[in-house]
Amino acid sequence: MATSSTVIDTNDTIAKRWRRATEEPAWIRVTLITISLIFVALFLLLPLSVVLYGAFERGISVWYDAIRDPDAMSAIRLTLLIVAIVVPLNTLFGVAAAWAIAKFEFRGKPILISLIDMPFAISPVVVGLIFVILFGSQGWLGPWLSAHDLRIIFAVPGIVIVIAFGTLPFIARELIPLMQQQGKEEEEASLTLGANGWQTFWHVTLPNIKWGLIYGVILCNARAMGEFGAVAVVSGRIRGETNTMPLHIEVLYNEYMFTAAFAVSSLLTGLALVTIAIKSAVEWQEERRQRLAAA
């Protein structure tokens, strides 16, 4: 009995030492949580409250009139159109690039990875200037485009190009480490059993990457809606034609139309919050799937 008691006491001592070594003291936990809550309140909740208050302080009818303004409706339609074009294009590119990088070995692979990461390293304003130099009327391809009556800069195609460039890495970079971690044994087994490439992709690869793909699409969509710097350079800021929602908000604010600016901002904020909610739901589903797989 004495020996058993000694063993129990020893185990309790070891457990206490382990907890002390791996757990922070209570005052540190409280301090970190308090700092985090203060940071969230100052930099997230307070700005959101200001936007919503400014949007609805004069009543919902004024908010609705600001949203229904022709220039605002044009900016909303253009933003949604660009998202509808850019997100599917980057989804196709991201899946293809991740597949190539994770599943195959080829010359130039590091170069491809560097090109995918390039939009992270270049300022959006510089991206806009690059495409102005390429496609502007005095740019490298400007005379040829003018001769064929094609307009890219100060038009929708230019906006699509710069936003597609800026959002290029999000899906690919989300999928590459996931597909590398999964390896290629399942795909090889599928091919060995007689499936062709498309069957292997649809029935083996896609189910394994679906949550990462959805997460990357959400991030790409959020960035596409909120892009400002590059769009400001290539769009020409033509009201009712090339102004996206962020540009239209800036125009309204600079013209001291604060209620209208906050109204459009609240709509853009609402779209962002929906995106965050979907992102959180996807993360929860992925964590739940991992717990079930571990169990």
PDB file of C-alpha atoms in Angstrom:
ATOM      1  CA  MET A   1       0.000   0.000   0.000  1.00  0.00           C
ATOM      2  CA  ALA A   2       2.803   2.369   0.832  1.00  0.00           C
ATOM      3  CA  THR A   3       4.399   1.644  -2.523  1.00  0.00           C
ATOM      4  CA  SER A   4       1.108   2.345  -4.335  1.00  0.00           C
ATOM      5  CA  SER A   5       0.681   5.622  -2.447  1.00  0.00           C
ATOM      6  CA  THR A   6       4.219   6.626  -3.326  1.00  0.00           C
ATOM      7  CA  VAL A   7       3.624   5.898  -7.013  1.00  0.00           C
ATOM      8  CA  ILE A   8       0.381   7.913  -6.983  1.00  0.00           C
ATOM      9  CA  ASP A   9       2.098  10.848  -5.239  1.00  0.00           C
ATOM     10  CA  THR A  10       4.935  10.694  -7.758  1.00  0.00           C
ATOM     11  CA  ASN A  11       2.501  10.688 -10.686  1.00  0.00           C
ATOM     12  CA  ASP A  12       0.602  13.633  -9.203  1.00  0.00           C
ATOM     13  CA  THR A  13       3.853  15.549  -8.756  1.00  0.00           C
ATOM     14  CA  ILE A  14       4.871  14.857 -12.352  1.00  0.00           C
ATOM     15  CA  ALA A  15       1.411  15.919 -13.604  1.00  0.00           C
ATOM     16  CA  LYS A  16       1.583  19.183 -11.642  1.00  0.00           C
ATOM     17  CA  ARG A  17       5.065  19.933 -12.947  1.00  0.00           C
ATOM     18  CA  TRP A  18       3.886  19.195 -16.493  1.00  0.00           C
ATOM     19  CA  ARG A  19       0.921  21.558 -16.103  1.00  0.00           C
ATOM     20  CA  ARG A  20       3.175  24.287 -14.716  1.00  0.00           C
ATOM     21  CA  ALA A  21       5.570  23.842 -17.647  1.00  0.00           C
ATOM     22  CA  THR A  22       2.910  23.805 -20.376  1.00  0.00           C
ATOM     23  CA  GLU A  23       0.193  26.114 -19.027  1.00  0.00           C
ATOM     24  CA  GLU A  24       0.459  29.861 -18.603  1.00  0.00           C
ATOM     25  CA  PRO A  25      -0.326  31.354 -15.197  1.00  0.00           C
ATOM     26  CA  ALA A  26      -3.867  32.657 -14.803  1.00  0.00           C
ATOM     27  CA  TRP A  27      -2.810  36.331 -14.780  1.00  0.00           C
ATOM     28  CA  ILE A  28      -1.001  35.929 -18.105  1.00  0.00           C
ATOM     29  CA  ARG A  29      -4.040  34.292 -19.701  1.00  0.00           C
ATOM     30  CA  VAL A  30      -6.339  37.038 -18.431  1.00  0.00           C
ATOM     31  CA  THR A  31      -3.940  39.739 -19.638  1.00  0.00           C
ATOM     32  CA  LEU A  32      -3.625  38.244 -23.127  1.00  0.00           C
ATOM     33  CA  ILE A  33      -7.387  37.770 -23.450  1.00  0.00           C
ATOM     34  CA  THR A  34      -8.016  41.348 -22.290  1.00  0.00           C
ATOM     35  CA  ILE A  35      -5.494  42.772 -24.761  1.00  0.00           C
ATOM     36  CA  SER A  36      -7.050  40.727 -27.568  1.00  0.00           C
ATOM     37  CA  LEU A  37     -10.564  41.908 -26.707  1.00  0.00           C
ATOM     38  CA  ILE A  38      -9.439  45.546 -26.536  1.00  0.00           C
ATOM     39  CA  PHE A  39      -7.679  45.190 -29.915  1.00  0.00           C
ATOM     40  CA  VAL A  40     -10.764  43.628 -31.528  1.00  0.00           C
ATOM     41  CA  ALA A  41     -13.011  46.319 -30.049  1.00  0.00           C
ATOM     42  CA  LEU A  42     -10.801  49.183 -31.263  1.00  0.00           C
ATOM     43  CA  PHE A  43      -9.870  47.942 -34.701  1.00  0.00           C
ATOM     44  CA  LEU A  44     -12.915  45.860 -35.683  1.00  0.00           C
ATOM     45  CA  LEU A  45     -16.076  46.538 -33.669  1.00  0.00           C
ATOM     46  CA  LEU A  46     -15.617  50.312 -33.343  1.00  0.00           C
ATOM     47  CA  PRO A  47     -15.057  50.923 -37.102  1.00  0.00           C
ATOM     48  CA  LEU A  48     -17.993  48.648 -37.949  1.00  0.00           C
ATOM     49  CA  SER A  49     -20.174  50.553 -35.499  1.00  0.00           C
ATOM     50  CA  VAL A  50     -19.141  53.875 -37.024  1.00  0.00           C
ATOM     51  CA  VAL A  51     -19.950  52.631 -40.524  1.00  0.00           C
ATOM     52  CA  LEU A  52     -23.359  51.287 -39.536  1.00  0.00           C
ATOM     53  CA  TYR A  53     -24.225  54.392 -37.513  1.00  0.00           C
ATOM     54  CA  GLY A  54     -23.233  56.693 -40.376  1.00  0.00           C
ATOM     55  CA  ALA A  55     -25.237  54.619 -42.841  1.00  0.00           C
ATOM     56  CA  PHE A  56     -28.492  54.506 -40.872  1.00  0.00           C
ATOM     57  CA  GLU A  57     -28.414  57.674 -38.731  1.00  0.00           C
ATOM     58  CA  ARG A  58     -30.806  59.466 -41.133  1.00  0.00           C
ATOM     59  CA  GLY A  59     -33.142  56.525 -41.553  1.00  0.00           C
ATOM     60  CA  ILE A  60     -33.389  53.460 -43.730  1.00  0.00           C
ATOM     61  CA  SER A  61     -35.116  55.390 -46.531  1.00  0.00           C
ATOM     62  CA  VAL A  62     -32.046  57.613 -46.974  1.00  0.00           C
ATOM     63  CA  TRP A  63     -29.843  54.507 -46.929  1.00  0.00           C
ATOM     64  CA  TYR A  64     -32.025  52.888 -49.581  1.00  0.00           C
ATOM     65  CA  ASP A  65     -31.960  56.004 -51.773  1.00  0.00           C
ATOM     66  CA  ALA A  66     -28.150  56.075 -51.584  1.00  0.00           C
ATOM     67  CA  ILE A  67     -27.956  52.431 -52.631  1.00  0.00           C
ATOM     68  CA  ARG A  68     -30.464  52.957 -55.454  1.00  0.00           C
ATOM     69  CA  ASP A  69     -28.505  55.882 -56.910  1.00  0.00           C
ATOM     70  CA  PRO A  70     -27.576  55.063 -60.541  1.00  0.00           C
ATOM     71  CA  ASP A  71     -23.853  55.506 -59.922  1.00  0.00           C
ATOM     72  CA  ALA A  72     -24.011  53.305 -56.821  1.00  0.00           C
ATOM     73  CA  MET A  73     -25.958  50.610 -58.676  1.00  0.00           C
ATOM     74  CA  SER A  74     -23.412  50.742 -61.497  1.00  0.00           C
ATOM     75  CA  ALA A  75     -20.558  50.297 -58.999  1.00  0.00           C
ATOM     76  CA  ILE A  76     -22.346  47.380 -57.333  1.00  0.00           C
ATOM     77  CA  ARG A  77     -23.049  45.658 -60.658  1.00  0.00           C
ATOM     78  CA  LEU A  78     -19.468  46.158 -61.824  1.00  0.00           C
ATOM     79  CA  THR A  79     -18.046  44.758 -58.573  1.00  0.00           C
ATOM     80  CA  LEU A  80     -20.263  41.670 -58.748  1.00  0.00           C
ATOM     81  CA  LEU A  81     -19.449  41.206 -62.455  1.00  0.00           C
ATOM     82  CA  ILE A  82     -15.718  41.330 -61.793  1.00  0.00           C
ATOM     83  CA  VAL A  83     -16.052  38.839 -58.928  1.00  0.00           C
ATOM     84  CA  ALA A  84     -18.075  36.538 -61.199  1.00  0.00           C
ATOM     85  CA  ILE A  85     -15.281  36.632 -63.805  1.00  0.00           C
ATOM     86  CA  VAL A  86     -12.159  36.645 -61.636  1.00  0.00           C
ATOM     87  CA  VAL A  87     -13.033  34.005 -59.039  1.00  0.00           C
ATOM     88  CA  PRO A  88     -13.810  31.182 -61.542  1.00  0.00           C
ATOM     89  CA  LEU A  89     -10.687  32.034 -63.578  1.00  0.00           C
ATOM     90  CA  ASN A  90      -8.442  31.959 -60.522  1.00  0.00           C
ATOM     91  CA  THR A  91     -10.152  28.779 -59.326  1.00  0.00           C
ATOM     92  CA  LEU A  92      -9.230  27.012 -62.577  1.00  0.00           C
ATOM     93  CA  PHE A  93      -5.691  28.376 -62.490  1.00  0.00           C
ATOM     94  CA  GLY A  94      -5.210  27.652 -58.790  1.00  0.00           C
ATOM     95  CA  VAL A  95      -6.327  24.031 -59.062  1.00  0.00           C
ATOM     96  CA  ALA A  96      -4.232  23.438 -62.190  1.00  0.00           C
ATOM     97  CA  ALA A  97      -1.129  25.101 -60.722  1.00  0.00           C
ATOM     98  CA  ALA A  98      -1.447  23.284 -57.400  1.00  0.00           C
ATOM     99  CA  TRP A  99      -1.959  19.959 -59.210  1.00  0.00           C
ATOM    100  CA  ALA A 100       1.151  20.515 -61.342  1.00  0.00           C
ATOM    101  CA  ILE A 101       3.351  21.664 -58.456  1.00  0.00           C
ATOM    102  CA  ALA A 102       2.222  19.082 -55.901  1.00  0.00           C
ATOM    103  CA  LYS A 103       1.930  16.006 -58.121  1.00  0.00           C
ATOM    104  CA  PHE A 104       4.707  16.394 -60.719  1.00  0.00           C
ATOM    105  CA  GLU A 105       8.398  17.178 -60.959  1.00  0.00           C
ATOM    106  CA  PHE A 106       9.463  19.376 -63.884  1.00  0.00           C
ATOM    107  CA  ARG A 107      11.992  21.997 -64.863  1.00  0.00           C
ATOM    108  CA  GLY A 108      11.001  25.515 -63.922  1.00  0.00           C
ATOM    109  CA  LYS A 109       8.933  24.458 -60.922  1.00  0.00           C
ATOM    110  CA  PRO A 110      10.613  26.988 -58.553  1.00  0.00           C
ATOM    111  CA  ILE A 111      10.039  29.697 -61.175  1.00  0.00           C
ATOM    112  CA  LEU A 112       6.322  28.857 -61.343  1.00  0.00           C
ATOM    113  CA  ILE A 113       6.049  29.010 -57.539  1.00  0.00           C
ATOM    114  CA  SER A 114       7.833  32.394 -57.517  1.00  0.00           C
ATOM    115  CA  LEU A 115       5.475  33.744 -60.196  1.00  0.00           C
ATOM    116  CA  ILE A 116       2.461  32.636 -58.177  1.00  0.00           C
ATOM    117  CA  ASP A 117       3.821  34.445 -55.101  1.00  0.00           C
ATOM    118  CA  MET A 118       4.679  37.620 -57.047  1.00  0.00           C
ATOM    119  CA  PRO A 119       1.380  39.485 -56.397  1.00  0.00           C
ATOM    120  CA  PHE A 120       2.060  39.212 -52.656  1.00  0.00           C
ATOM    121  CA  ALA A 121       5.352  41.080 -53.086  1.00  0.00           C
ATOM    122  CA  ILE A 122       4.256  43.865 -55.459  1.00  0.00           C
ATOM    123  CA  SER A 123       2.249  46.896 -54.370  1.00  0.00           C
ATOM    124  CA  PRO A 124      -1.205  47.058 -56.011  1.00  0.00           C
ATOM    125  CA  VAL A 125      -0.448  50.576 -57.244  1.00  0.00           C
ATOM    126  CA  VAL A 126       2.699  49.297 -58.953  1.00  0.00           C
ATOM    127  CA  VAL A 127       0.639  46.493 -60.506  1.00  0.00           C
ATOM    128  CA  GLY A 128      -1.717  49.094 -61.959  1.00  0.00           C
ATOM    129  CA  LEU A 129       1.200  51.111 -63.352  1.00  0.00           C
ATOM    130  CA  ILE A 130       2.675  47.983 -64.942  1.00  0.00           C
ATOM    131  CA  PHE A 131      -0.510  47.313 -66.872  1.00  0.00           C
ATOM    132  CA  VAL A 132      -0.841  50.970 -67.846  1.00  0.00           C
ATOM    133  CA  ILE A 133       2.658  50.757 -69.327  1.00  0.00           C
ATOM    134  CA  LEU A 134       1.660  47.600 -71.184  1.00  0.00           C
ATOM    135  CA  PHE A 135      -1.827  48.469 -72.400  1.00  0.00           C
ATOM    136  CA  GLY A 136      -2.097  52.270 -72.150  1.00  0.00           C
ATOM    137  CA  SER A 137      -2.448  54.424 -75.253  1.00  0.00           C
ATOM    138  CA  GLN A 138       1.277  55.289 -75.006  1.00  0.00           C
ATOM    139  CA  GLY A 139       2.273  51.858 -73.744  1.00  0.00           C
ATOM    140  CA  TRP A 140       4.019  48.975 -75.423  1.00  0.00           C
ATOM    141  CA  LEU A 141       0.831  47.450 -76.850  1.00  0.00           C
ATOM    142  CA  GLY A 142      -1.161  50.678 -76.965  1.00  0.00           C
ATOM    143  CA  PRO A 143      -0.774  51.449 -80.703  1.00  0.00           C
ATOM    144  CA  TRP A 144      -1.747  47.898 -81.698  1.00  0.00           C
ATOM    145  CA  LEU A 145      -4.798  47.976 -79.417  1.00  0.00           C
ATOM    146  CA  SER A 146      -5.843  51.365 -80.813  1.00  0.00           C
ATOM    147  CA  ALA A 147      -5.444  50.115 -84.374  1.00  0.00           C
ATOM    148  CA  HIS A 148      -7.809  47.230 -83.614  1.00  0.00           C
ATOM    149  CA  ASP A 149     -10.249  49.420 -81.650  1.00  0.00           C
ATOM    150  CA  LEU A 150      -9.584  47.558 -78.392  1.00  0.00           C
ATOM    151  CA  ARG A 151      -9.634  49.344 -75.067  1.00  0.00           C
ATOM    152  CA  ILE A 152      -8.223  47.807 -71.890  1.00  0.00           C
ATOM    153  CA  ILE A 153      -7.066  50.704 -69.728  1.00  0.00           C
ATOM    154  CA  PHE A 154      -9.903  52.894 -68.383  1.00  0.00           C
ATOM    155  CA  ALA A 155     -12.310  50.063 -69.188  1.00  0.00           C
ATOM    156  CA  VAL A 156     -13.665  46.897 -67.591  1.00  0.00           C
ATOM    157  CA  PRO A 157     -11.040  44.532 -69.132  1.00  0.00           C
ATOM    158  CA  GLY A 158      -8.233  46.409 -67.385  1.00  0.00           C
ATOM    159  CA  ILE A 159     -10.007  46.158 -64.032  1.00  0.00           C
ATOM    160  CA  VAL A 160     -10.543  42.435 -64.525  1.00  0.00           C
ATOM    161  CA  ILE A 161      -6.872  41.923 -65.404  1.00  0.00           C
ATOM    162  CA  VAL A 162      -5.432  43.761 -62.388  1.00  0.00           C
ATOM    163  CA  ILE A 163      -7.846  42.123 -59.923  1.00  0.00           C
ATOM    164  CA  ALA A 164      -7.178  38.698 -61.433  1.00  0.00           C
ATOM    165  CA  PHE A 165      -3.443  39.355 -61.024  1.00  0.00           C
ATOM    166  CA  GLY A 166      -3.843  40.556 -57.430  1.00  0.00           C
ATOM    167  CA  THR A 167      -5.939  37.551 -56.400  1.00  0.00           C
ATOM    168  CA  LEU A 168      -3.863  34.998 -58.315  1.00  0.00           C
ATOM    169  CA  PRO A 169      -2.065  33.378 -55.328  1.00  0.00           C
ATOM    170  CA  PHE A 170      -4.972  32.835 -52.940  1.00  0.00           C
ATOM    171  CA  ILE A 171      -6.415  29.590 -54.256  1.00  0.00           C
ATOM    172  CA  ALA A 172      -3.140  28.107 -55.502  1.00  0.00           C
ATOM    173  CA  ARG A 173      -1.322  28.875 -52.265  1.00  0.00           C
ATOM    174  CA  GLU A 174      -4.140  27.348 -50.233  1.00  0.00           C
ATOM    175  CA  LEU A 175      -4.081  24.105 -52.236  1.00  0.00           C
ATOM    176  CA  ILE A 176      -0.351  23.523 -52.813  1.00  0.00           C
ATOM    177  CA  PRO A 177       0.638  22.559 -49.213  1.00  0.00           C
ATOM    178  CA  LEU A 178      -2.593  20.582 -48.800  1.00  0.00           C
ATOM    179  CA  MET A 179      -1.980  18.515 -51.937  1.00  0.00           C
ATOM    180  CA  GLN A 180       1.696  18.055 -51.090  1.00  0.00           C
ATOM    181  CA  GLN A 181       0.751  16.764 -47.635  1.00  0.00           C
ATOM    182  CA  GLN A 182      -1.757  14.306 -49.116  1.00  0.00           C
ATOM    183  CA  GLY A 183       0.823  12.903 -51.537  1.00  0.00           C
ATOM    184  CA  LYS A 184      -0.045  11.118 -54.754  1.00  0.00           C
ATOM    185  CA  GLU A 185      -0.515   7.513 -53.614  1.00  0.00           C
ATOM    186  CA  GLU A 186      -4.321   7.638 -53.951  1.00  0.00           C
ATOM    187  CA  GLU A 187      -4.120   9.060 -57.477  1.00  0.00           C
ATOM    188  CA  GLU A 188      -1.569   6.406 -58.475  1.00  0.00           C
ATOM    189  CA  ALA A 189      -3.811   3.684 -57.056  1.00  0.00           C
ATOM    190  CA  SER A 190      -6.781   5.072 -59.010  1.00  0.00           C
ATOM    191  CA  LEU A 191      -4.804   5.089 -62.252  1.00  0.00           C
ATOM    192  CA  THR A 192      -3.566   1.573 -61.556  1.00  0.00           C
ATOM    193  CA  LEU A 193      -7.183   0.397 -61.187  1.00  0.00           C
ATOM    194  CA  GLY A 194      -8.023   1.731 -64.643  1.00  0.00           C
ATOM    195  CA  ALA A 195      -9.366   5.239 -64.059  1.00  0.00           C
ATOM    196  CA  ASN A 196      -8.328   7.969 -66.475  1.00  0.00           C
ATOM    197  CA  GLY A 197      -7.014  11.382 -65.478  1.00  0.00           C
ATOM    198  CA  TRP A 198     -10.383  13.152 -65.295  1.00  0.00           C
ATOM    199  CA  GLN A 199     -11.981  10.327 -63.307  1.00  0.00           C
ATOM    200  CA  THR A 200      -9.075  10.394 -60.883  1.00  0.00           C
ATOM    201  CA  PHE A 201      -9.401  14.141 -60.446  1.00  0.00           C
ATOM    202  CA  TRP A 202     -13.191  14.184 -59.924  1.00  0.00           C
ATOM    203  CA  HIS A 203     -13.451  11.134 -57.681  1.00  0.00           C
ATOM    204  CA  VAL A 204     -10.141  11.175 -55.789  1.00  0.00           C
ATOM    205  CA  THR A 205      -8.362  14.526 -55.843  1.00  0.00           C
ATOM    206  CA  LEU A 206     -11.316  16.929 -55.696  1.00  0.00           C
ATOM    207  CA  PRO A 207     -13.002  15.331 -52.647  1.00  0.00           C
ATOM    208  CA  ASN A 208      -9.675  15.495 -50.794  1.00  0.00           C
ATOM    209  CA  ILE A 209      -9.138  19.200 -51.488  1.00  0.00           C
ATOM    210  CA  LYS A 210     -12.711  20.511 -51.447  1.00  0.00           C
ATOM    211  CA  TRP A 211     -12.489  22.308 -48.094  1.00  0.00           C
ATOM    212  CA  GLY A 212      -9.175  23.922 -48.940  1.00  0.00           C
ATOM    213  CA  LEU A 213     -10.573  24.903 -52.338  1.00  0.00           C
ATOM    214  CA  ILE A 214     -13.655  26.487 -50.775  1.00  0.00           C
ATOM    215  CA  TYR A 215     -11.456  28.373 -48.293  1.00  0.00           C
ATOM    216  CA  GLY A 216      -9.243  29.698 -51.112  1.00  0.00           C
ATOM    217  CA  VAL A 217     -12.285  30.763 -53.160  1.00  0.00           C
ATOM    218  CA  ILE A 218     -13.636  32.697 -50.165  1.00  0.00           C
ATOM    219  CA  LEU A 219     -10.328  34.549 -49.693  1.00  0.00           C
ATOM    220  CA  CYS A 220     -10.108  35.271 -53.426  1.00  0.00           C
ATOM    221  CA  ASN A 221     -13.672  36.615 -53.433  1.00  0.00           C
ATOM    222  CA  ALA A 222     -13.013  38.881 -50.437  1.00  0.00           C
ATOM    223  CA  ARG A 223      -9.888  40.373 -52.017  1.00  0.00           C
ATOM    224  CA  ALA A 224     -11.595  40.847 -55.392  1.00  0.00           C
ATOM    225  CA  MET A 225     -14.453  42.831 -53.832  1.00  0.00           C
ATOM    226  CA  GLY A 226     -12.164  45.072 -51.805  1.00  0.00           C
ATOM    227  CA  GLU A 227      -9.297  45.753 -54.233  1.00  0.00           C
ATOM    228  CA  PHE A 228      -8.583  49.485 -54.483  1.00  0.00           C
ATOM    229  CA  GLY A 229      -5.034  50.515 -55.412  1.00  0.00           C
ATOM    230  CA  ALA A 230      -4.559  48.758 -58.744  1.00  0.00           C
ATOM    231  CA  VAL A 231      -8.161  49.451 -59.805  1.00  0.00           C
ATOM    232  CA  ALA A 232      -7.752  53.155 -59.030  1.00  0.00           C
ATOM    233  CA  VAL A 233      -4.815  53.318 -61.460  1.00  0.00           C
ATOM    234  CA  VAL A 234      -6.299  51.455 -64.434  1.00  0.00           C
ATOM    235  CA  SER A 235      -9.992  52.351 -64.168  1.00  0.00           C
ATOM    236  CA  GLY A 236      -9.834  56.102 -64.769  1.00  0.00           C
ATOM    237  CA  ARG A 237     -12.492  56.442 -62.028  1.00  0.00           C
ATOM    238  CA  ILE A 238     -15.282  57.118 -64.509  1.00  0.00           C
ATOM    239  CA  ARG A 239     -18.514  57.436 -62.555  1.00  0.00           C
ATOM    240  CA  GLY A 240     -21.201  55.068 -63.711  1.00  0.00           C
ATOM    241  CA  GLU A 241     -18.744  53.109 -65.887  1.00  0.00           C
ATOM    242  CA  THR A 242     -15.482  52.002 -64.261  1.00  0.00           C
ATOM    243  CA  ASN A 243     -15.983  52.782 -60.575  1.00  0.00           C
ATOM    244  CA  THR A 244     -16.155  49.705 -58.358  1.00  0.00           C
ATOM    245  CA  MET A 245     -17.683  49.917 -54.891  1.00  0.00           C
ATOM    246  CA  PRO A 246     -14.439  50.913 -53.094  1.00  0.00           C
ATOM    247  CA  LEU A 247     -13.769  53.652 -55.671  1.00  0.00           C
ATOM    248  CA  HIS A 248     -17.358  54.890 -55.504  1.00  0.00           C
ATOM    249  CA  ILE A 249     -17.128  55.128 -51.717  1.00  0.00           C
ATOM    250  CA  GLU A 250     -13.997  57.264 -52.024  1.00  0.00           C
ATOM    251  CA  VAL A 251     -15.700  59.567 -54.551  1.00  0.00           C
ATOM    252  CA  LEU A 252     -18.718  60.053 -52.286  1.00  0.00           C
ATOM    253  CA  TYR A 253     -16.544  60.722 -49.249  1.00  0.00           C
ATOM    254  CA  ASN A 254     -14.372  63.254 -51.114  1.00  0.00           C
ATOM    255  CA  GLU A 255     -17.542  65.057 -52.202  1.00  0.00           C
ATOM    256  CA  TYR A 256     -18.712  65.265 -48.548  1.00  0.00           C
ATOM    257  CA  MET A 257     -21.655  62.940 -49.213  1.00  0.00           C
ATOM    258  CA  PHE A 258     -20.943  61.095 -45.994  1.00  0.00           C
ATOM    259  CA  THR A 259     -24.293  59.355 -45.555  1.00  0.00           C
ATOM    260  CA  ALA A 260     -24.184  57.938 -49.076  1.00  0.00           C
ATOM    261  CA  ALA A 261     -20.541  56.903 -48.595  1.00  0.00           C
ATOM    262  CA  PHE A 262     -21.398  55.112 -45.357  1.00  0.00           C
ATOM    263  CA  ALA A 263     -24.441  53.498 -46.987  1.00  0.00           C
ATOM    264  CA  VAL A 264     -22.373  51.926 -49.765  1.00  0.00           C
ATOM    265  CA  SER A 265     -19.687  51.073 -47.208  1.00  0.00           C
ATOM    266  CA  SER A 266     -22.259  49.248 -45.101  1.00  0.00           C
ATOM    267  CA  LEU A 267     -23.274  47.164 -48.112  1.00  0.00           C
ATOM    268  CA  LEU A 268     -19.645  46.293 -48.855  1.00  0.00           C
ATOM    269  CA  THR A 269     -19.120  45.548 -45.166  1.00  0.00           C
ATOM    270  CA  GLY A 270     -22.152  43.272 -45.198  1.00  0.00           C
ATOM    271  CA  LEU A 271     -20.725  41.333 -48.126  1.00  0.00           C
ATOM    272  CA  ALA A 272     -17.426  41.053 -46.256  1.00  0.00           C
ATOM    273  CA  LEU A 273     -19.181  39.803 -43.115  1.00  0.00           C
ATOM    274  CA  VAL A 274     -21.024  37.180 -45.148  1.00  0.00           C
ATOM    275  CA  THR A 275     -17.676  36.103 -46.568  1.00  0.00           C
ATOM    276  CA  ILE A 276     -16.191  35.867 -43.067  1.00  0.00           C
ATOM    277  CA  ALA A 277     -19.196  33.867 -41.854  1.00  0.00           C
ATOM    278  CA  ILE A 278     -18.808  31.402 -44.733  1.00  0.00           C
ATOM    279  CA  LYS A 279     -15.070  31.197 -44.035  1.00  0.00           C
ATOM    280  CA  SER A 280     -15.718  30.443 -40.355  1.00  0.00           C
ATOM    281  CA  ALA A 281     -18.270  27.781 -41.271  1.00  0.00           C
ATOM    282  CA  VAL A 282     -15.776  26.148 -43.627  1.00  0.00           C
ATOM    283  CA  GLU A 283     -13.071  26.195 -40.947  1.00  0.00           C
ATOM    284  CA  TRP A 284     -15.487  24.636 -38.445  1.00  0.00           C
ATOM    285  CA  GLN A 285     -16.440  21.915 -40.907  1.00  0.00           C
ATOM    286  CA  GLU A 286     -12.781  21.187 -41.627  1.00  0.00           C
ATOM    287  CA  GLU A 287     -11.903  20.991 -37.919  1.00  0.00           C
ATOM    288  CA  ARG A 288     -14.889  18.704 -37.349  1.00  0.00           C
ATOM    289  CA  ARG A 289     -13.806  16.479 -40.232  1.00  0.00           C
ATOM    290  CA  GLN A 290     -10.261  16.251 -38.843  1.00  0.00           C
ATOM    291  CA  ARG A 291     -11.558  15.341 -35.361  1.00  0.00           C
ATOM    292  CA  LEU A 292     -13.764  12.636 -36.821  1.00  0.00           C
ATOM    293  CA  ALA A 293     -10.875  11.311 -38.904  1.00  0.00           C
ATOM    294  CA  ALA A 294      -8.617  11.252 -35.846  1.00  0.00           C
ATOM    295  CA  ALA A 295     -11.289   9.470 -33.817  1.00  0.00           C
TER     296      ALA A 295
END
